[in-house]
mmCIF file of C-alpha atoms in Angstrom:
data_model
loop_
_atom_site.group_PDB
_atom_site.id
_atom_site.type_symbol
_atom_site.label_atom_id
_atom_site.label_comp_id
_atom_site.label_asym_id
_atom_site.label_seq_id
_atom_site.Cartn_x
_atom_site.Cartn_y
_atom_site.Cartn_z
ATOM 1 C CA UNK A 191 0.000 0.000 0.000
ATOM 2 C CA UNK A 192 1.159 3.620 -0.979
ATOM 3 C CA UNK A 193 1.817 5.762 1.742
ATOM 4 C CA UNK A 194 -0.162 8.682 1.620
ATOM 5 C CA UNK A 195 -2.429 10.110 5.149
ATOM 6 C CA UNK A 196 -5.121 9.635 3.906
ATOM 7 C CA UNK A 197 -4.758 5.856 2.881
ATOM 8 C CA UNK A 198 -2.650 5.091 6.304
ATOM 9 C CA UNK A 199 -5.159 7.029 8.034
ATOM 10 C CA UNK A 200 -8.391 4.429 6.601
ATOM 11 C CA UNK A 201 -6.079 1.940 7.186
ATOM 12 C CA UNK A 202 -5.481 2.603 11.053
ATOM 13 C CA UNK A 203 -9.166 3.618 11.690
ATOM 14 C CA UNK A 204 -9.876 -0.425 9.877
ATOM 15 C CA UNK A 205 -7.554 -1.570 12.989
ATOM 16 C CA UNK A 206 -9.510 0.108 15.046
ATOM 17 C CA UNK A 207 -12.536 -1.108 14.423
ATOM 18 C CA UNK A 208 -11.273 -4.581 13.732
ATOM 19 C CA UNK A 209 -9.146 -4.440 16.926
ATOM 20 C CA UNK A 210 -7.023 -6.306 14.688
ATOM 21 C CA UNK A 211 -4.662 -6.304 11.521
ATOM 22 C CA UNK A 212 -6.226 -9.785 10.213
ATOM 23 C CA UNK A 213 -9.543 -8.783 10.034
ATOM 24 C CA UNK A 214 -9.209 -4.914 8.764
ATOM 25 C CA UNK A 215 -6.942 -6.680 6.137
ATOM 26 C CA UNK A 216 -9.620 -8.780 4.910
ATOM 27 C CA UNK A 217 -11.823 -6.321 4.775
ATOM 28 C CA UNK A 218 -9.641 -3.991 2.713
ATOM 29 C CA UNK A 219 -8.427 -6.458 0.332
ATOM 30 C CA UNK A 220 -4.177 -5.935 1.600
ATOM 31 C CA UNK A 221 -1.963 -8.070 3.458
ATOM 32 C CA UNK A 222 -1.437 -7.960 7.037
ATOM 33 C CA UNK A 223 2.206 -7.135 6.537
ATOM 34 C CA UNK A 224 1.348 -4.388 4.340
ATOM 35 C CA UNK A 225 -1.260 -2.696 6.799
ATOM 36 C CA UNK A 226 0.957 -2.591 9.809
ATOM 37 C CA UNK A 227 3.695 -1.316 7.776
ATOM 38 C CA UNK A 228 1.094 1.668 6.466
ATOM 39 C CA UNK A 229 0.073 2.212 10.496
ATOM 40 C CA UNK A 230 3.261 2.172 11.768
ATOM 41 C CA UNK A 231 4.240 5.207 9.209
ATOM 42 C CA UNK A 232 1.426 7.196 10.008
ATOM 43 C CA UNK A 233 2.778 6.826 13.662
ATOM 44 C CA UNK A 234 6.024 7.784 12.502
ATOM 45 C CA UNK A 235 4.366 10.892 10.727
ATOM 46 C CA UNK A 236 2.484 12.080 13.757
ATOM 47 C CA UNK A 237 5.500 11.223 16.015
ATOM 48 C CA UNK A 238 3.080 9.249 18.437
ATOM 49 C CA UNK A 239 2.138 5.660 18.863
ATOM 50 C CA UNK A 240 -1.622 4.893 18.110
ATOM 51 C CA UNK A 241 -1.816 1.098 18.663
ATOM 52 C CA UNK A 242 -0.322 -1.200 21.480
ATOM 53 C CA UNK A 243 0.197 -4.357 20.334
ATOM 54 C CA UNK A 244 0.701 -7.828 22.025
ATOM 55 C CA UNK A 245 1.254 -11.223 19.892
ATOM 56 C CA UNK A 246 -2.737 -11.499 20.456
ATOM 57 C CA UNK A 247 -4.537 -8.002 20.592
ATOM 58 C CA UNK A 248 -4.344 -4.772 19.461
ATOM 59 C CA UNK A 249 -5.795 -1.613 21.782
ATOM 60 C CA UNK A 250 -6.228 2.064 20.943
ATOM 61 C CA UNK A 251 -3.399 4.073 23.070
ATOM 62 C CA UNK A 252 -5.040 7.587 24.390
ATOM 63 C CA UNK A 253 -4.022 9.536 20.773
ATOM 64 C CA UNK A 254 -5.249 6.211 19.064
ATOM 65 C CA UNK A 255 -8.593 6.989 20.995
ATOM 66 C CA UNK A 256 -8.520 10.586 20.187
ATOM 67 C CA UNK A 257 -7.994 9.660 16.391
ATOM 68 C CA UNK A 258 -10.699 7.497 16.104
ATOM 69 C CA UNK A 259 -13.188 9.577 17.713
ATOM 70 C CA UNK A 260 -12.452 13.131 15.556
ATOM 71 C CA UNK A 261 -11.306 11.658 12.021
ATOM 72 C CA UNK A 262 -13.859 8.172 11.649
ATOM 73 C CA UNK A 263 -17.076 10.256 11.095
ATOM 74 C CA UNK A 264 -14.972 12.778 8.731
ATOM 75 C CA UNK A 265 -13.315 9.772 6.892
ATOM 76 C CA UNK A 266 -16.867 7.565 6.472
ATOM 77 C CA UNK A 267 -18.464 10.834 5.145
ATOM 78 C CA UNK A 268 -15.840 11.205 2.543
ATOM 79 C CA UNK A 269 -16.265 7.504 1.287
ATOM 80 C CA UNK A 270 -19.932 7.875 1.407
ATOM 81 C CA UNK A 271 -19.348 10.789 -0.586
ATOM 82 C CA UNK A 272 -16.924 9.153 -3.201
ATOM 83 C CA UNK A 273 -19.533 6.200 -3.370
ATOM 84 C CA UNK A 274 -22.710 8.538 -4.210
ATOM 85 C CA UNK A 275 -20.788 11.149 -6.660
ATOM 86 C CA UNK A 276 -21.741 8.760 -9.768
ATOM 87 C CA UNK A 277 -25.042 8.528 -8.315
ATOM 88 C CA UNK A 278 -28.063 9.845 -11.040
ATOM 89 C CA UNK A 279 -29.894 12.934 -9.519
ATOM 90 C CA UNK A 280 -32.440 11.561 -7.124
ATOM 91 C CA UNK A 281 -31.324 8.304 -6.971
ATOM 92 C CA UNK A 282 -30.018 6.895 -3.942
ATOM 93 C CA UNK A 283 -27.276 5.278 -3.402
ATOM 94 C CA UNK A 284 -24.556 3.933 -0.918
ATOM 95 C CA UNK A 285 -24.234 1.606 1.938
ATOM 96 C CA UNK A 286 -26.005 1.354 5.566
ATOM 97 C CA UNK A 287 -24.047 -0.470 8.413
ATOM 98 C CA UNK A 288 -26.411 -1.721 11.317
ATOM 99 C CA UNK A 289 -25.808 -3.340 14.381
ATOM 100 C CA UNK A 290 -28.525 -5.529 15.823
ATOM 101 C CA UNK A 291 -29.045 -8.211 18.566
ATOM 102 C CA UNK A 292 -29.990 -11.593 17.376
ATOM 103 C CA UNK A 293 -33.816 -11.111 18.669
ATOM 104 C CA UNK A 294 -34.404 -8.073 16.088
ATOM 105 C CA UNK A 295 -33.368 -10.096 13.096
ATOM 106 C CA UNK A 296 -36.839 -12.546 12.374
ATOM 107 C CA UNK A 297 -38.826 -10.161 14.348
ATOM 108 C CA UNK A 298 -37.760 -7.023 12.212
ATOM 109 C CA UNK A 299 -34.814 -7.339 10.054
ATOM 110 C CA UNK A 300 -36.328 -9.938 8.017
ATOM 111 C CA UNK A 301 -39.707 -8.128 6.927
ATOM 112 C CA UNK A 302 -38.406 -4.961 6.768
ATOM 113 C CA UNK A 303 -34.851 -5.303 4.539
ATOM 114 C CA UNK A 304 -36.943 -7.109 1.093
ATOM 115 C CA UNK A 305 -38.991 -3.780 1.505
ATOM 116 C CA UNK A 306 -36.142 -1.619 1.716
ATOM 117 C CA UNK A 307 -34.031 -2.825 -0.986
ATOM 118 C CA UNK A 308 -37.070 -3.290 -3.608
ATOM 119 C CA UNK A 309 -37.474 0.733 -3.033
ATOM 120 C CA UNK A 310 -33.699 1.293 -3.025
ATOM 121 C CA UNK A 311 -31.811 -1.639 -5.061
ATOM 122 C CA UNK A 312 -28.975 0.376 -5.598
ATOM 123 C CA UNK A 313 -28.536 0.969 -1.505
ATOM 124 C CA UNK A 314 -25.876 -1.763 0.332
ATOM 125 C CA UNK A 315 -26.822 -3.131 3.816
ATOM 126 C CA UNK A 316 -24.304 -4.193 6.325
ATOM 127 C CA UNK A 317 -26.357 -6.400 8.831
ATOM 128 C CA UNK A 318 -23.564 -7.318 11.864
ATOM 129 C CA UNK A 319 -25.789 -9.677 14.355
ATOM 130 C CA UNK A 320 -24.155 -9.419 18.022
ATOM 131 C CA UNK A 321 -25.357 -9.294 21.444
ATOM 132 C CA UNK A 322 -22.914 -7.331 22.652
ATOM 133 C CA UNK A 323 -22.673 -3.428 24.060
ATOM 134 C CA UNK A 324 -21.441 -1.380 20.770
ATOM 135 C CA UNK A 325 -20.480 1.510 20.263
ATOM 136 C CA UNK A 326 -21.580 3.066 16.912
ATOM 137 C CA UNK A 327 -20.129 5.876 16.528
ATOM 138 C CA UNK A 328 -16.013 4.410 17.859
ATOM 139 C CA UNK A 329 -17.052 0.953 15.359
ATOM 140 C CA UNK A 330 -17.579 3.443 12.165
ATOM 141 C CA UNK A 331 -21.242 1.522 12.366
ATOM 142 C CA UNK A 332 -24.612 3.972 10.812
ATOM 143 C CA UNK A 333 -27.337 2.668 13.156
ATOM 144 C CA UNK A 334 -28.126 -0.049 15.380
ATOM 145 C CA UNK A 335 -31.169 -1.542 16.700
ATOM 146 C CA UNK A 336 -31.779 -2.410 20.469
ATOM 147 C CA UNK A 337 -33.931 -1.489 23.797
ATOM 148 C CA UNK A 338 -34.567 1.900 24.154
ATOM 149 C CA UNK A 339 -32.870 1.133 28.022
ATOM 150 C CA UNK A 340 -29.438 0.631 26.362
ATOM 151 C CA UNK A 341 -29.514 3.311 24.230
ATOM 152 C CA UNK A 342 -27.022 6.297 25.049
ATOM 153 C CA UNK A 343 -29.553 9.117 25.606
ATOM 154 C CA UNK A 344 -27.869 11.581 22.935
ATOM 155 C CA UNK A 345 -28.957 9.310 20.151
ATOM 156 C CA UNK A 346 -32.109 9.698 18.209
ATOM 157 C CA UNK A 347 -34.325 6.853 18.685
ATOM 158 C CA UNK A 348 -37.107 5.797 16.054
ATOM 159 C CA UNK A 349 -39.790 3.104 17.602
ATOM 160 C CA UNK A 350 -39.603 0.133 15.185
ATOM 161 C CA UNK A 351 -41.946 -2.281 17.744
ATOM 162 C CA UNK A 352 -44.891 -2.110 20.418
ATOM 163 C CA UNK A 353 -43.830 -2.592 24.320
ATOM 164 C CA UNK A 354 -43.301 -6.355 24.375
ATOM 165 C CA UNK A 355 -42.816 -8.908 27.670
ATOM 166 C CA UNK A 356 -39.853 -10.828 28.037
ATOM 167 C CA UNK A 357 -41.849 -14.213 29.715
ATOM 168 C CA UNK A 358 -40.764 -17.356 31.068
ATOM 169 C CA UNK A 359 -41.887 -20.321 28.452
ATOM 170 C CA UNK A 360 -41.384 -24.353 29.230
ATOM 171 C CA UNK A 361 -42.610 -27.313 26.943
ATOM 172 C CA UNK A 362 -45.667 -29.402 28.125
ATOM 173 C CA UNK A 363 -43.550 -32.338 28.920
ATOM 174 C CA UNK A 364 -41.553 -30.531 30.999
ATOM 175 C CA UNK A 365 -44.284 -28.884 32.875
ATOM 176 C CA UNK A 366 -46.155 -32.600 33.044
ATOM 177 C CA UNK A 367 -42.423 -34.229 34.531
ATOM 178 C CA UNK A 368 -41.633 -31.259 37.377
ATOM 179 C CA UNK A 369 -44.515 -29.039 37.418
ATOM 180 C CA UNK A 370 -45.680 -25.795 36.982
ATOM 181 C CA UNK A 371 -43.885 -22.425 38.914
ATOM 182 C CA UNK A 372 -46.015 -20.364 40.591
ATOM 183 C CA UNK A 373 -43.647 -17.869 42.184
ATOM 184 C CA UNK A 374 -40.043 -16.053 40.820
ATOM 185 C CA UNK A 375 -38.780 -18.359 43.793
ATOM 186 C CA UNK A 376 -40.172 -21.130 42.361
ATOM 187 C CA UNK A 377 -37.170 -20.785 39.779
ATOM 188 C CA UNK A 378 -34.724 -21.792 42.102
ATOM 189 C CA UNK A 379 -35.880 -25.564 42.130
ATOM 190 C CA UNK A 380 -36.189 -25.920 38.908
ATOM 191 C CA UNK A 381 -34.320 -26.583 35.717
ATOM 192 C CA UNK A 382 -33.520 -23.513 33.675
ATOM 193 C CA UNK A 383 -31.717 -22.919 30.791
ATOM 194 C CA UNK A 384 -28.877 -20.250 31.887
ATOM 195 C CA UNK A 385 -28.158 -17.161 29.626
ATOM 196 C CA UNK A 386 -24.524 -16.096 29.473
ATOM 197 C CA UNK A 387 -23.827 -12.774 28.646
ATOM 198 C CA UNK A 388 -21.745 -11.848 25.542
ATOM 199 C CA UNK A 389 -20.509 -9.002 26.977
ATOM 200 C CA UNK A 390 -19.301 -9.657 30.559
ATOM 201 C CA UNK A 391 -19.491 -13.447 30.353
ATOM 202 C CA UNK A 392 -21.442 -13.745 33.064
ATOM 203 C CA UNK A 393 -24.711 -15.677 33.451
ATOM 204 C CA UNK A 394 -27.618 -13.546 33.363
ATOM 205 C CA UNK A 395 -30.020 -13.256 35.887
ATOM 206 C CA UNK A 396 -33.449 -13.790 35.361
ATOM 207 C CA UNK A 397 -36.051 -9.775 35.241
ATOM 208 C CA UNK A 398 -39.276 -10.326 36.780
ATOM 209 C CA UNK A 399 -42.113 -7.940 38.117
ATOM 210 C CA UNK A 400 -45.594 -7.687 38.967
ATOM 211 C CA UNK A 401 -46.783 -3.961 39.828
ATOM 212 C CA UNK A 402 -43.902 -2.502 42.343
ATOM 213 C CA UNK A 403 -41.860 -5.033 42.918
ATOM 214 C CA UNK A 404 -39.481 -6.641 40.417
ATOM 215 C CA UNK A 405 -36.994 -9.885 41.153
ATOM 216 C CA UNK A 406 -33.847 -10.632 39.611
ATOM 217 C CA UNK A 407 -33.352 -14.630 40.034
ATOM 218 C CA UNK A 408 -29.910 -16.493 40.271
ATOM 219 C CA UNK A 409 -31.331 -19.264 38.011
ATOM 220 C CA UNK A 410 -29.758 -22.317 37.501
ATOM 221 C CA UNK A 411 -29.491 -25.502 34.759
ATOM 222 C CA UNK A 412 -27.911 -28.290 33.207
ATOM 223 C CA UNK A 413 -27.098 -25.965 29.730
ATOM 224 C CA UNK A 414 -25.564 -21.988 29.538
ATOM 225 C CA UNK A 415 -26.034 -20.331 26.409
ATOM 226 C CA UNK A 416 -25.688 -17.374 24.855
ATOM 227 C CA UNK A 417 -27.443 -18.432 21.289
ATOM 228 C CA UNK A 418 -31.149 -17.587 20.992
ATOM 229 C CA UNK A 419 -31.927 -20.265 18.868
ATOM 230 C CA UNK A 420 -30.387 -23.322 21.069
ATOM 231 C CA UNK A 421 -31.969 -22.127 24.251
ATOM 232 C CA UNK A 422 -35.370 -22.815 22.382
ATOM 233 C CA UNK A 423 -34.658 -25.923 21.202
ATOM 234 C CA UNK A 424 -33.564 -26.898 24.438
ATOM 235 C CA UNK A 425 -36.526 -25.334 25.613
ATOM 236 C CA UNK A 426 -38.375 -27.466 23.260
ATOM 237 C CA UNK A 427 -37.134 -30.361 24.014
ATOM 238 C CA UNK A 428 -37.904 -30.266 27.897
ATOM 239 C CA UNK A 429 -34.898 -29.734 28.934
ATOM 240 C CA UNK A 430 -35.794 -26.828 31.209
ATOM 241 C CA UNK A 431 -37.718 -23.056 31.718
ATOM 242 C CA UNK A 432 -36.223 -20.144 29.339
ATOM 243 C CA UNK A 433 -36.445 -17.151 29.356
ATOM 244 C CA UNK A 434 -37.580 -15.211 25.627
ATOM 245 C CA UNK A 435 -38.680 -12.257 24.414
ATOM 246 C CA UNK A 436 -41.830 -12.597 23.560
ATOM 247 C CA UNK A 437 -41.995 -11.693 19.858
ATOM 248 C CA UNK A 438 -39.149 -14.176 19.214
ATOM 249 C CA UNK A 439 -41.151 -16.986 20.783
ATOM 250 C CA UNK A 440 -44.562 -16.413 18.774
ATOM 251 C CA UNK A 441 -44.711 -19.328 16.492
ATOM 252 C CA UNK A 442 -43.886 -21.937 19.208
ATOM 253 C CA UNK A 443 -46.713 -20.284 21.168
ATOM 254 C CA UNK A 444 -49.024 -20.468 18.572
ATOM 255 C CA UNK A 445 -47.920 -24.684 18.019
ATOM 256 C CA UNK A 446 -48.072 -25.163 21.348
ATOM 257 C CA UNK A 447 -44.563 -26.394 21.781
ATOM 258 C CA UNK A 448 -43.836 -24.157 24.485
ATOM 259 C CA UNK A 449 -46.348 -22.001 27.065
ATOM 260 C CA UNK A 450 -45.794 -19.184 29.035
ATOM 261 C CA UNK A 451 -45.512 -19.766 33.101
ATOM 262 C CA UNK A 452 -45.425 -17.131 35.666
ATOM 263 C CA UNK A 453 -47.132 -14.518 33.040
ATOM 264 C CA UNK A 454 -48.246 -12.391 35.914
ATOM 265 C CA UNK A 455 -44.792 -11.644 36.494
ATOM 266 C CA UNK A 456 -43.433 -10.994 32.728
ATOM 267 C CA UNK A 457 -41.312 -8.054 32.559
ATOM 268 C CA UNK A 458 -42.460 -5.410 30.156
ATOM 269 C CA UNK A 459 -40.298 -2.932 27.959
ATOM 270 C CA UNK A 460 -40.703 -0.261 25.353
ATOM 271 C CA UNK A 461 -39.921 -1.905 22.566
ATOM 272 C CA UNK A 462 -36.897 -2.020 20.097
ATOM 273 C CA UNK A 463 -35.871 1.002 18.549
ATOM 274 C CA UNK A 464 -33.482 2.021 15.625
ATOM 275 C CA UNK A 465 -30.906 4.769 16.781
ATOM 276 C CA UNK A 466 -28.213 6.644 15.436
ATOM 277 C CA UNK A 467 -25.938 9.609 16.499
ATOM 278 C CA UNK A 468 -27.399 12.709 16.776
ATOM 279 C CA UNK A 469 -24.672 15.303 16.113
ATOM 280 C CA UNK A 470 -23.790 13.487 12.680
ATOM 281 C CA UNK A 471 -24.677 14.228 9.195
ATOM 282 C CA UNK A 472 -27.625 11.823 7.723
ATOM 283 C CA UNK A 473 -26.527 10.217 5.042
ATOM 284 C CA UNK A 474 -29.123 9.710 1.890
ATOM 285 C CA UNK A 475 -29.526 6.016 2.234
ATOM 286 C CA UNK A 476 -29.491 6.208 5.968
ATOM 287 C CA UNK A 477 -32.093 8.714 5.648
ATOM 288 C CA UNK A 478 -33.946 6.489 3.170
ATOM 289 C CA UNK A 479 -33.859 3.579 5.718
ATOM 290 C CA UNK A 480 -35.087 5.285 8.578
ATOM 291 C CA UNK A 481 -38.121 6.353 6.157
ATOM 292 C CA UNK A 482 -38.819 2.995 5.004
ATOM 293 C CA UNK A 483 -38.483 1.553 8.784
ATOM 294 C CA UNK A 484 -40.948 4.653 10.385
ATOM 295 C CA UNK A 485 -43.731 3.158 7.621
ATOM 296 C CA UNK A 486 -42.852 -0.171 8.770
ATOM 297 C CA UNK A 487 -43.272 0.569 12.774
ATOM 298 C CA UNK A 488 -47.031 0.126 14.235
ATOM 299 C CA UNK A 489 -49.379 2.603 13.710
ATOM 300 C CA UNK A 490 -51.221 2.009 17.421
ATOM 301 C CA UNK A 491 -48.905 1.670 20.030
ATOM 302 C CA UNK A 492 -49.585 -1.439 22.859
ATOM 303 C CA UNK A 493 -48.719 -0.039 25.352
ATOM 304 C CA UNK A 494 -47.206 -1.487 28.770
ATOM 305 C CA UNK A 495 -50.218 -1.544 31.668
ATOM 306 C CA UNK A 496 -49.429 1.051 34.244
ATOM 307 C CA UNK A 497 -47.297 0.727 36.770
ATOM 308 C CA UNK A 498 -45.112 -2.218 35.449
ATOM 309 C CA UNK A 499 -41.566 -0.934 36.059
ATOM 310 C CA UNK A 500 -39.467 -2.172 33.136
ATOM 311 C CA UNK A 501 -36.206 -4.092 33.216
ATOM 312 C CA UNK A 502 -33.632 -2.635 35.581
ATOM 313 C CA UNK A 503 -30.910 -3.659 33.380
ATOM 314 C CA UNK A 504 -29.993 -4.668 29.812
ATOM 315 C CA UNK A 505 -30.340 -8.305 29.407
ATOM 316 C CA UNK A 506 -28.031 -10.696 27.176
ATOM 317 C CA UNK A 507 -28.623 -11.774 24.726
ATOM 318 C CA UNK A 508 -30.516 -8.924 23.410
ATOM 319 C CA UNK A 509 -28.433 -5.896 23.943
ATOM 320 C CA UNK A 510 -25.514 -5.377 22.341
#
């Protein structure tokens, strides 16, 4: 790669982002070797390090920081730019770059992207699936979708869902084999299928409420997961209680493959949201996403009943 400051400075804000030279090589087509070697002379340029490196990581030093957080909105602005110069008047063009947890994806994602791209087929959309706390603005990321509670309160938010319950579901035969809960501490002697969190890889404790007073249960099982998808075929398969959102849940309600216990004590929240920063420039296909997504969001609110208090804290998997 050619030095110039403006190539070695994409290429350090791709380490970054990547927290690594593998990946941000992959991902702009150059070797490794090559990368570092473009990094290391924009270091020599500035006369500071930005990167501390180890044989297995790579972490921002406090200029590294500093560079990321002024130059990655300017530098993703220019590219958009350079991508939508050829663009015909009107016509919009470009590339979003979303974040969002793995219960958005069949529950929004998936209705709403067909939509979007038959109305923009010349716009590009980045879909990175994670349950993990991200930050948009440091990961050169356009949006994200999650909770409104883990939202940094500068963003704007745009409602994409009704309030929604997170519930405790169990399969018939395991209900039939050890019974039905009737109380949060009913968890405690039963099987449940443990939640570990992406982000502090700890195991999750279980949200309940019912009018003022909320629990937060130390549950226990014979499986820990942090994949959506395996802890309702475990579910399924009566191997113990899980804990779901709701909306992610609906069809095996509907077959009867799973039923909701303790539903007077089901945790209620606002609803997802899409969000981005609120101090940067819109771009036009961002802007045309957001449009397509506020058509998409319900008309007629549901609404949580009054006085149910909410989550008191994100829960894995479903915030980033």
């Amino acid at each position: 790669m050619a030095f110039t400051p403006l190539n070695a400075l994409n290429a350090f804000l791709a380490v970054a982002r990547k927290r690594g030279f593998t990946a941000a090589s992959a991902e702009l087509g150059i070797s490794p070797s090559a990368l570092s070697q473009s990094v290391r002379q924009l270091e020599e340029r500035l006369g500071v390090p930005l990167l501390t490196r180890t044989s297995r990581s790579v972490a921002l030093t406090e200029a590294g920081r500093r560079l990321l957080e002024n130059a990655g909105p300017a530098v993703d602005q220019a590219m958009e730019a350079l991508r939508t110069a050829a663009a015909q008047p009107g016509e919009v063009t470009g590339r979003v770059r979303l974040t969002v947890p793995t219960i958005a994806v069949s529950t929004l994602i998936a209705p709403l992207l067909p939509r979007f791209l038959a109305r923009y087929p010349k716009v590009e959309v980045d879909v990175r699936v994670e349950d993990r706390f991200v930050d948009i603005v440091a990961e050169g990321l356009d949006a994200g979708i999650r909770l409104t509670e883990s939202i940094e309160r500068d963003m704007v938010q745009v409602r994409l869902s009704d309030a929604c319950r997170f519930v405790v579901v169990a399969a018939p035969s395991y209900l039939e084999r050890r019974g039905t809960p009737e109380t949060p501490d009913d968890l405690l002697s039963h099987d449940c299928i443990c939640i570990r969190s992406t982000t502090t890889s700890g195991l999750y404790q279980w949200e309940l409420e019912r009018g003022p007073r909320s629990w937060r249960v130390p549950v226990r099982g014979p499986v820990i997961t942090s994949d959506i998808h395996l802890l309702l075929r475990m579910a399924e398969a009566g191997v113990g209680l899980a804990y779901a959102f709701e909306p992610v849940v609906t069809e095996e309600l509907r077959r009867g493959t799973l039923r909701v216990v303790l539903e007077p004590y089901a945790a209620w929240v606002p609803g997802l949201f899409l969000y981005f920063p609120s101090r940067a420039q819109v771009s036009p296909a961002l802007r045309a996403f957001v449009d397509v997504a506020r058509e998409a969001a319900p008309r007629k609110k549901r609404e949580a009943p009054e006085g149910a208090r909410g989550p008191a804290s994100p829960r894995p998997p479903r915030k980033a």
